[in-house]
Amino acid sequence: MLANPSTSTTLHYRPNSTHNPPFSHTNHSCKLSLSPKCPRFTNFAKSKCSSLSLLLSRRKRERLVTVVKAFEDTSAVNDGPQSLPQPISVKIPVGDRHIMVETGHLGRQASGSVTVTDGETIIYTSVCLDDVPSEPSDFYPLSVNYQERFSAAGRTSGGFFKREGRLKDHEVLICRLIDRPLRPTMLKGFYHETQILSWVLSYDGLHSPDSLAVTAAGIALALSEVPNTKVIAGVRVGLVDNKFIVNPTTKEMEESKLDLLLAGTDSAIFMIEGYCNFLPEEKLLEAVQIGQDAVRTICNEVNALVKKCGKPKMLDAIKLPPPELYKHMEEIAGDELVKVLQIRNKVPRRKALQSLEEKVLSILTEKGYVSKDQSFGIPETVADLLEVEEEDEEVVVDGEVDEGDVHIKPNGRRSSPSLFSEVDVKLVFKEVTSKFLRRRIVEGGKRSDGRTPEGIRPIDSSCGLLPRAHGSALFTRGETQSLAVVTLGDKQMAQRVDNLVDEEEFKRFYLQYSFPPSCVGEVGRIGAPSRREIGHGMLAERALEPILPSENDFPYTVRVESTITESNGSSSMASVCGGCLALQDAGVPVKCMIAGIAMGMVLDTEEFGGDGTPLILSDITGSEDASGDMDFKVAGNEDGVTAFQMDIKVGGITLPVMRTALLQARDGRKHILAEMLKCSPSPSKRLSKYAPLIHIMKVNPEKVNIIIGSGGKKVKSIIEETGVEAIDTQDDGIVKITAKDLSSIEKSISIISQLTMVPAVGDIYKNCEIKSVAPYGVFVEIAPGHEGLCHISELSSNWLPKAEDAFKVGDRVDVKLIEVNGKGQLRLSRKALLPEVTSEKSSAEQQARDLTEGNTEQSKDKSRDTKFVNPTKVDSVEDAPLSKKKAYKRLTSSARDGPKNSSTTVSSIASKDENSLVNGEAKIG
């Protein structure tokens, strides 16, 4: 109804009228009152259904009623001076320090707003809701936006527009961390769109803002008008030196073996997410207990703050479906639901449920329905139900009546068919379907696909499906399937991460998860990754990260793509399993194999005849995820956990329930790992022939600038001349050469070795060019930038009057370094390498020694650990020190003492020299 006769609405505007009531003028303000004596409203009240309400849609009528109620709650505002409300702040102990919570200072027009300060890190969060409710839905209309302002750290954005743009991946992850624990606390039936905005206003580089953002959002929501059950708070827990730390600093997290973020109330846990390095389950539970204690302290302090300055909750805005609709739904669809939920395959079961839903909609929204325990008379038509009945119609029963009165026979009124809105019917149908699914699991002990609560779906896996990819695997578990592809590259393929700290961060390993609509047989949007895809990809990435080799052992950048080709629950954990197999197929020497599993739960089993103990489900399907009370993903092996993520959809769970779920998940991982070992074809465990080759060499750090050259000209010229893909230099003297073939790597090694070589007495240099000729000798270039004097007495075994008589500029000679003086000048000898024509035995012995020394140095020239490479023979296959007859090998140099070049090769190489050789198979363990 648009207006109530007793309604009194007040509007304030400028005093420009002197009308009498219903307009009254007092203190330069004007009150507009809707008097109950107004004929327009009196006539309206007499009718149950006005012409206006018939023309307006239900949604518009609700909006008008909401507007009228808003005017009812509006109080008169005096024109006198008003004082601003004073901010309220409270200090809350968290770990070894306090956080400051303040409200009433910023964002006073928002429904709820707070600033939370830890150190010099400040988070500002606001909560606002729409005045008009949206259409009812089974998904609460909540949106969360978290953004890190670069100005918080005294920086500006590096983009062209110099301002923040779309959310970065790690900001999306924090949005999910805020959303997931808050959503279960929202009351059903509240349809006002709610928006939570959170900004990092100040960042000190020491106190992380993500856990503060979760706490700030929970406090702002508790202070607002949005109806929710309890206050939510979040903390981070780290493990340093076998000691748990609540809200550790960024420096402490660098040494931590655990990264756990927990959110909950004063009595239960709603969300956990974390990553660790094969931490045992008992240790993880201990960390959760410490985090829960810290959350409880925060919630108790916030409850006191809410009692002091919190706003009244909009409980009157909650609209639930009619209670009788649940009973009608079970009577109409109960028997058929039992049969439909026994269908094992997802697509036929989904189609059967859709058909049943359409049938129920037709009955309850069009035909009408009368409960079985009511007797039918002559049913009224829809037109009869919509007929407007006047309120003043008099109904008289048997007895004495006056003349003109109507006598009605005392026949009992028959029950009329009930009609319900389409939205309510759909909501109730979904709830009843979930109830029947849960009942089947608890009472019958069997799930939709016939498994027991601990059962795992059939598993099949294969590797090497894509011949040109560096590594590939297809992992199938029931009706969930992941195609994982691995690509190897150099540092240029690394993913750059923008952060508030003014430091460049590159990720050498990243996993990208894709969930196309075709994987569930639907049509949908294709474009930028959704928040769900970003979150699932990060979970799988962090799960696989602990098994990767170090950069020194495996210098490649690794990218994993997981495309879900079929989905019926637990696709992120399928990405973990498929990614692990694909890494092995690509030749990555992983430390061990890991697997992932998703756990579910039916919390209230007593409702369905159980003993009240929560029922834990292993390897849940999509319907069990939607209808269950928990989604707990755990990845690792039989020894420990590497990643975990838990979301609760009810009133939270306790530690004993979590312990049961973790132990059951460990048994499930053991089974999955055993099935993964049966992969056929099995992983190749060798580098693909299409993967790039990477050669690592060590040079004198002082020589790195020589390789780069002015403005990078030298390194670019080497890349163009040799055909390598990239040359990456580091300040510590590490040089990484990436190429597709071995010959180009050898060419670049030769040039770099000559550029950075440190001459040593006894070294032999062949085919060196004479740069200039002087009367007393010639100057020979033994390497780029390195020239030495070969005195005339060292040019020949015979006497020469002048050097130019026998040599000219451009000639090439073989020389030996015989002296380096205090100024660094080089003295060379050609005569030392010539066979001396003499009968003296001592000369012959000396010659033999020189030749032996020369051969030794020449032999060393062919090894990886050389200070120079023969420029005339480096291109020939015969003299190349490395052959390409085997797949992935790694050569570790055994460099001599002193500032000499040493090199390590990661390529399709086998060598028989003195370097140690490591087989390139992807070793496990």
mmCIF file with all atom_site columns, C-alpha atoms in Angstrom, residues 8-124:
data_model
loop_
_atom_site.group_PDB
_atom_site.id
_atom_site.type_symbol
_atom_site.label_atom_id
_atom_site.label_alt_id
_atom_site.label_comp_id
_atom_site.label_asym_id
_atom_site.label_entity_id
_atom_site.label_seq_id
_atom_site.pdbx_PDB_ins_code
_atom_site.Cartn_x
_atom_site.Cartn_y
_atom_site.Cartn_z
_atom_site.occupancy
_atom_site.B_iso_or_equiv
_atom_site.pdbx_formal_charge
_atom_site.auth_seq_id
_atom_site.auth_comp_id
_atom_site.auth_asym_id
_atom_site.auth_atom_id
_atom_site.pdbx_PDB_model_num
ATOM 1   C CA . SER A 1 8   ? 2.980   11.594  9.292   1.00 0.00 ? 8   SER A CA 1
ATOM 2   C CA . THR A 1 9   ? 5.725   12.615  6.848   1.00 0.00 ? 9   THR A CA 1
ATOM 3   C CA . THR A 1 10  ? 7.939   15.643  7.443   1.00 0.00 ? 10  THR A CA 1
ATOM 4   C CA . LEU A 1 11  ? 9.743   17.698  4.816   1.00 0.00 ? 11  LEU A CA 1
ATOM 5   C CA . HIS A 1 12  ? 12.005  20.705  5.492   1.00 0.00 ? 12  HIS A CA 1
ATOM 6   C CA . TYR A 1 13  ? 12.554  23.556  3.067   1.00 0.00 ? 13  TYR A CA 1
ATOM 7   C CA . ARG A 1 14  ? 12.741  27.336  2.928   1.00 0.00 ? 14  ARG A CA 1
ATOM 8   C CA . PRO A 1 15  ? 9.874   29.312  4.592   1.00 0.00 ? 15  PRO A CA 1
ATOM 9   C CA . ASN A 1 16  ? 7.950   30.767  1.664   1.00 0.00 ? 16  ASN A CA 1
ATOM 10  C CA . SER A 1 17  ? 4.375   29.982  2.678   1.00 0.00 ? 17  SER A CA 1
ATOM 11  C CA . THR A 1 18  ? 2.002   30.919  5.478   1.00 0.00 ? 18  THR A CA 1
ATOM 12  C CA . HIS A 1 19  ? -0.654  28.281  4.902   1.00 0.00 ? 19  HIS A CA 1
ATOM 13  C CA . ASN A 1 20  ? -2.562  26.834  7.785   1.00 0.00 ? 20  ASN A CA 1
ATOM 14  C CA . PRO A 1 21  ? -2.438  23.140  8.656   1.00 0.00 ? 21  PRO A CA 1
ATOM 15  C CA . PRO A 1 22  ? -1.913  20.624  7.207   1.00 0.00 ? 22  PRO A CA 1
ATOM 16  C CA . PHE A 1 23  ? 0.977   23.072  6.493   1.00 0.00 ? 23  PHE A CA 1
ATOM 17  C CA . SER A 1 24  ? 2.427   24.604  9.680   1.00 0.00 ? 24  SER A CA 1
ATOM 18  C CA . HIS A 1 25  ? 5.185   27.206  9.842   1.00 0.00 ? 25  HIS A CA 1
ATOM 19  C CA . THR A 1 26  ? 7.389   27.276  12.928  1.00 0.00 ? 26  THR A CA 1
ATOM 20  C CA . ASN A 1 27  ? 10.910  28.596  13.538  1.00 0.00 ? 27  ASN A CA 1
ATOM 21  C CA . HIS A 1 28  ? 11.560  29.271  9.859   1.00 0.00 ? 28  HIS A CA 1
ATOM 22  C CA . SER A 1 29  ? 10.933  25.647  8.940   1.00 0.00 ? 29  SER A CA 1
ATOM 23  C CA . CYS A 1 30  ? 7.950   24.149  7.218   1.00 0.00 ? 30  CYS A CA 1
ATOM 24  C CA . LYS A 1 31  ? 6.329   20.829  8.074   1.00 0.00 ? 31  LYS A CA 1
ATOM 25  C CA . LEU A 1 32  ? 4.272   18.992  5.518   1.00 0.00 ? 32  LEU A CA 1
ATOM 26  C CA . SER A 1 33  ? 1.912   16.568  7.273   1.00 0.00 ? 33  SER A CA 1
ATOM 27  C CA . LEU A 1 34  ? -0.311  14.087  5.511   1.00 0.00 ? 34  LEU A CA 1
ATOM 28  C CA . SER A 1 35  ? -3.467  14.355  7.564   1.00 0.00 ? 35  SER A CA 1
ATOM 29  C CA . PRO A 1 36  ? -5.619  11.239  8.046   1.00 0.00 ? 36  PRO A CA 1
ATOM 30  C CA . LYS A 1 37  ? -8.650  13.479  7.339   1.00 0.00 ? 37  LYS A CA 1
ATOM 31  C CA . CYS A 1 38  ? -7.575  14.037  3.783   1.00 0.00 ? 38  CYS A CA 1
ATOM 32  C CA . PRO A 1 39  ? -10.329 12.569  1.535   1.00 0.00 ? 39  PRO A CA 1
ATOM 33  C CA . ARG A 1 40  ? -7.824  11.200  -0.937  1.00 0.00 ? 40  ARG A CA 1
ATOM 34  C CA . PHE A 1 41  ? -6.228  8.966   1.647   1.00 0.00 ? 41  PHE A CA 1
ATOM 35  C CA . THR A 1 42  ? -9.517  8.063   3.290   1.00 0.00 ? 42  THR A CA 1
ATOM 36  C CA . ASN A 1 43  ? -10.896 6.701   0.035   1.00 0.00 ? 43  ASN A CA 1
ATOM 37  C CA . PHE A 1 44  ? -7.635  4.904   -0.614  1.00 0.00 ? 44  PHE A CA 1
ATOM 38  C CA . ALA A 1 45  ? -7.777  3.167   2.735   1.00 0.00 ? 45  ALA A CA 1
ATOM 39  C CA . LYS A 1 46  ? -11.224 1.798   2.012   1.00 0.00 ? 46  LYS A CA 1
ATOM 40  C CA . SER A 1 47  ? -9.975  -0.332  -0.821  1.00 0.00 ? 47  SER A CA 1
ATOM 41  C CA . LYS A 1 48  ? -7.759  -3.383  -0.545  1.00 0.00 ? 48  LYS A CA 1
ATOM 42  C CA . CYS A 1 49  ? -6.309  -2.800  -3.942  1.00 0.00 ? 49  CYS A CA 1
ATOM 43  C CA . SER A 1 50  ? -6.076  0.688   -5.449  1.00 0.00 ? 50  SER A CA 1
ATOM 44  C CA . SER A 1 51  ? -5.863  1.425   -9.134  1.00 0.00 ? 51  SER A CA 1
ATOM 45  C CA . LEU A 1 52  ? -2.351  2.771   -8.646  1.00 0.00 ? 52  LEU A CA 1
ATOM 46  C CA . SER A 1 53  ? -1.126  -0.405  -7.013  1.00 0.00 ? 53  SER A CA 1
ATOM 47  C CA . LEU A 1 54  ? -2.597  -2.443  -9.846  1.00 0.00 ? 54  LEU A CA 1
ATOM 48  C CA . LEU A 1 55  ? -0.687  -0.432  -12.423 1.00 0.00 ? 55  LEU A CA 1
ATOM 49  C CA . LEU A 1 56  ? 2.635   -0.505  -10.603 1.00 0.00 ? 56  LEU A CA 1
ATOM 50  C CA . SER A 1 57  ? 4.827   -3.559  -10.497 1.00 0.00 ? 57  SER A CA 1
ATOM 51  C CA . ARG A 1 58  ? 5.571   -5.224  -7.212  1.00 0.00 ? 58  ARG A CA 1
ATOM 52  C CA . ARG A 1 59  ? 9.129   -3.958  -7.197  1.00 0.00 ? 59  ARG A CA 1
ATOM 53  C CA . LYS A 1 60  ? 8.054   -0.331  -7.786  1.00 0.00 ? 60  LYS A CA 1
ATOM 54  C CA . ARG A 1 61  ? 5.439   -0.554  -5.033  1.00 0.00 ? 61  ARG A CA 1
ATOM 55  C CA . GLU A 1 62  ? 8.106   -1.825  -2.639  1.00 0.00 ? 62  GLU A CA 1
ATOM 56  C CA . ARG A 1 63  ? 10.355  1.081   -3.578  1.00 0.00 ? 63  ARG A CA 1
ATOM 57  C CA . LEU A 1 64  ? 7.565   3.594   -2.938  1.00 0.00 ? 64  LEU A CA 1
ATOM 58  C CA . VAL A 1 65  ? 6.835   2.038   0.433   1.00 0.00 ? 65  VAL A CA 1
ATOM 59  C CA . THR A 1 66  ? 10.535  2.202   1.287   1.00 0.00 ? 66  THR A CA 1
ATOM 60  C CA . VAL A 1 67  ? 10.677  5.884   0.372   1.00 0.00 ? 67  VAL A CA 1
ATOM 61  C CA . VAL A 1 68  ? 7.635   6.634   2.515   1.00 0.00 ? 68  VAL A CA 1
ATOM 62  C CA . LYS A 1 69  ? 9.151   4.791   5.468   1.00 0.00 ? 69  LYS A CA 1
ATOM 63  C CA . ALA A 1 70  ? 12.349  6.752   5.004   1.00 0.00 ? 70  ALA A CA 1
ATOM 64  C CA . PHE A 1 71  ? 10.352  9.989   5.318   1.00 0.00 ? 71  PHE A CA 1
ATOM 65  C CA . GLU A 1 72  ? 8.660   8.611   8.399   1.00 0.00 ? 72  GLU A CA 1
ATOM 66  C CA . ASP A 1 73  ? 12.025  8.099   10.103  1.00 0.00 ? 73  ASP A CA 1
ATOM 67  C CA . THR A 1 74  ? 13.251  11.584  9.213   1.00 0.00 ? 74  THR A CA 1
ATOM 68  C CA . SER A 1 75  ? 13.293  13.953  12.181  1.00 0.00 ? 75  SER A CA 1
ATOM 69  C CA . ALA A 1 76  ? 13.211  17.716  12.161  1.00 0.00 ? 76  ALA A CA 1
ATOM 70  C CA . VAL A 1 77  ? 16.564  19.445  11.871  1.00 0.00 ? 77  VAL A CA 1
ATOM 71  C CA . ASN A 1 78  ? 17.090  22.707  13.734  1.00 0.00 ? 78  ASN A CA 1
ATOM 72  C CA . ASP A 1 79  ? 18.786  25.611  12.012  1.00 0.00 ? 79  ASP A CA 1
ATOM 73  C CA . GLY A 1 80  ? 20.904  26.365  15.070  1.00 0.00 ? 80  GLY A CA 1
ATOM 74  C CA . PRO A 1 81  ? 24.627  25.625  15.195  1.00 0.00 ? 81  PRO A CA 1
ATOM 75  C CA . GLN A 1 82  ? 25.549  21.980  15.675  1.00 0.00 ? 82  GLN A CA 1
ATOM 76  C CA . SER A 1 83  ? 28.756  20.427  16.949  1.00 0.00 ? 83  SER A CA 1
ATOM 77  C CA . LEU A 1 84  ? 30.449  17.710  14.964  1.00 0.00 ? 84  LEU A CA 1
ATOM 78  C CA . PRO A 1 85  ? 30.344  14.225  16.481  1.00 0.00 ? 85  PRO A CA 1
ATOM 79  C CA . GLN A 1 86  ? 33.516  13.240  18.255  1.00 0.00 ? 86  GLN A CA 1
ATOM 80  C CA . PRO A 1 87  ? 35.490  10.267  16.884  1.00 0.00 ? 87  PRO A CA 1
ATOM 81  C CA . ILE A 1 88  ? 35.605  7.150   19.017  1.00 0.00 ? 88  ILE A CA 1
ATOM 82  C CA . SER A 1 89  ? 38.762  5.049   19.121  1.00 0.00 ? 89  SER A CA 1
ATOM 83  C CA . VAL A 1 90  ? 39.846  1.914   20.927  1.00 0.00 ? 90  VAL A CA 1
ATOM 84  C CA . LYS A 1 91  ? 43.164  0.098   21.259  1.00 0.00 ? 91  LYS A CA 1
ATOM 85  C CA . ILE A 1 92  ? 43.038  -3.657  20.800  1.00 0.00 ? 92  ILE A CA 1
ATOM 86  C CA . PRO A 1 93  ? 45.937  -5.981  21.743  1.00 0.00 ? 93  PRO A CA 1
ATOM 87  C CA . VAL A 1 94  ? 47.027  -8.210  18.879  1.00 0.00 ? 94  VAL A CA 1
ATOM 88  C CA . GLY A 1 95  ? 50.116  -10.344 19.348  1.00 0.00 ? 95  GLY A CA 1
ATOM 89  C CA . ASP A 1 96  ? 52.969  -8.328  20.848  1.00 0.00 ? 96  ASP A CA 1
ATOM 90  C CA . ARG A 1 97  ? 51.481  -4.922  19.983  1.00 0.00 ? 97  ARG A CA 1
ATOM 91  C CA . HIS A 1 98  ? 48.199  -3.002  19.677  1.00 0.00 ? 98  HIS A CA 1
ATOM 92  C CA . ILE A 1 99  ? 46.076  -1.923  16.747  1.00 0.00 ? 99  ILE A CA 1
ATOM 93  C CA . MET A 1 100 ? 44.046  1.282   16.817  1.00 0.00 ? 100 MET A CA 1
ATOM 94  C CA . VAL A 1 101 ? 40.410  1.225   15.658  1.00 0.00 ? 101 VAL A CA 1
ATOM 95  C CA . GLU A 1 102 ? 38.717  4.586   15.095  1.00 0.00 ? 102 GLU A CA 1
ATOM 96  C CA . THR A 1 103 ? 35.238  5.450   13.853  1.00 0.00 ? 103 THR A CA 1
ATOM 97  C CA . GLY A 1 104 ? 33.386  8.729   13.394  1.00 0.00 ? 104 GLY A CA 1
ATOM 98  C CA . HIS A 1 105 ? 36.344  10.578  11.910  1.00 0.00 ? 105 HIS A CA 1
ATOM 99  C CA . LEU A 1 106 ? 36.286  9.574   8.228   1.00 0.00 ? 106 LEU A CA 1
ATOM 100 C CA . GLY A 1 107 ? 33.264  8.652   6.116   1.00 0.00 ? 107 GLY A CA 1
ATOM 101 C CA . ARG A 1 108 ? 30.496  9.817   8.457   1.00 0.00 ? 108 ARG A CA 1
ATOM 102 C CA . GLN A 1 109 ? 27.838  9.573   5.722   1.00 0.00 ? 109 GLN A CA 1
ATOM 103 C CA . ALA A 1 110 ? 28.544  5.888   5.148   1.00 0.00 ? 110 ALA A CA 1
ATOM 104 C CA . SER A 1 111 ? 26.463  3.319   6.975   1.00 0.00 ? 111 SER A CA 1
ATOM 105 C CA . GLY A 1 112 ? 29.645  2.218   8.719   1.00 0.00 ? 112 GLY A CA 1
ATOM 106 C CA . SER A 1 113 ? 33.269  3.284   8.430   1.00 0.00 ? 113 SER A CA 1
ATOM 107 C CA . VAL A 1 114 ? 36.479  2.710   10.379  1.00 0.00 ? 114 VAL A CA 1
ATOM 108 C CA . THR A 1 115 ? 40.204  3.236   10.159  1.00 0.00 ? 115 THR A CA 1
ATOM 109 C CA . VAL A 1 116 ? 42.489  0.552   11.540  1.00 0.00 ? 116 VAL A CA 1
ATOM 110 C CA . THR A 1 117 ? 46.120  1.395   12.277  1.00 0.00 ? 117 THR A CA 1
ATOM 111 C CA . ASP A 1 118 ? 49.026  -0.972  12.879  1.00 0.00 ? 118 ASP A CA 1
ATOM 112 C CA . GLY A 1 119 ? 52.336  0.816   13.228  1.00 0.00 ? 119 GLY A CA 1
ATOM 113 C CA . GLU A 1 120 ? 52.229  3.337   10.396  1.00 0.00 ? 120 GLU A CA 1
ATOM 114 C CA . THR A 1 121 ? 50.000  1.200   8.178   1.00 0.00 ? 121 THR A CA 1
ATOM 115 C CA . ILE A 1 122 ? 46.468  2.619   7.989   1.00 0.00 ? 122 ILE A CA 1
ATOM 116 C CA . ILE A 1 123 ? 43.414  0.951   6.421   1.00 0.00 ? 123 ILE A CA 1
ATOM 117 C CA . TYR A 1 124 ? 40.204  2.883   5.757   1.00 0.00 ? 124 TYR A CA 1
#
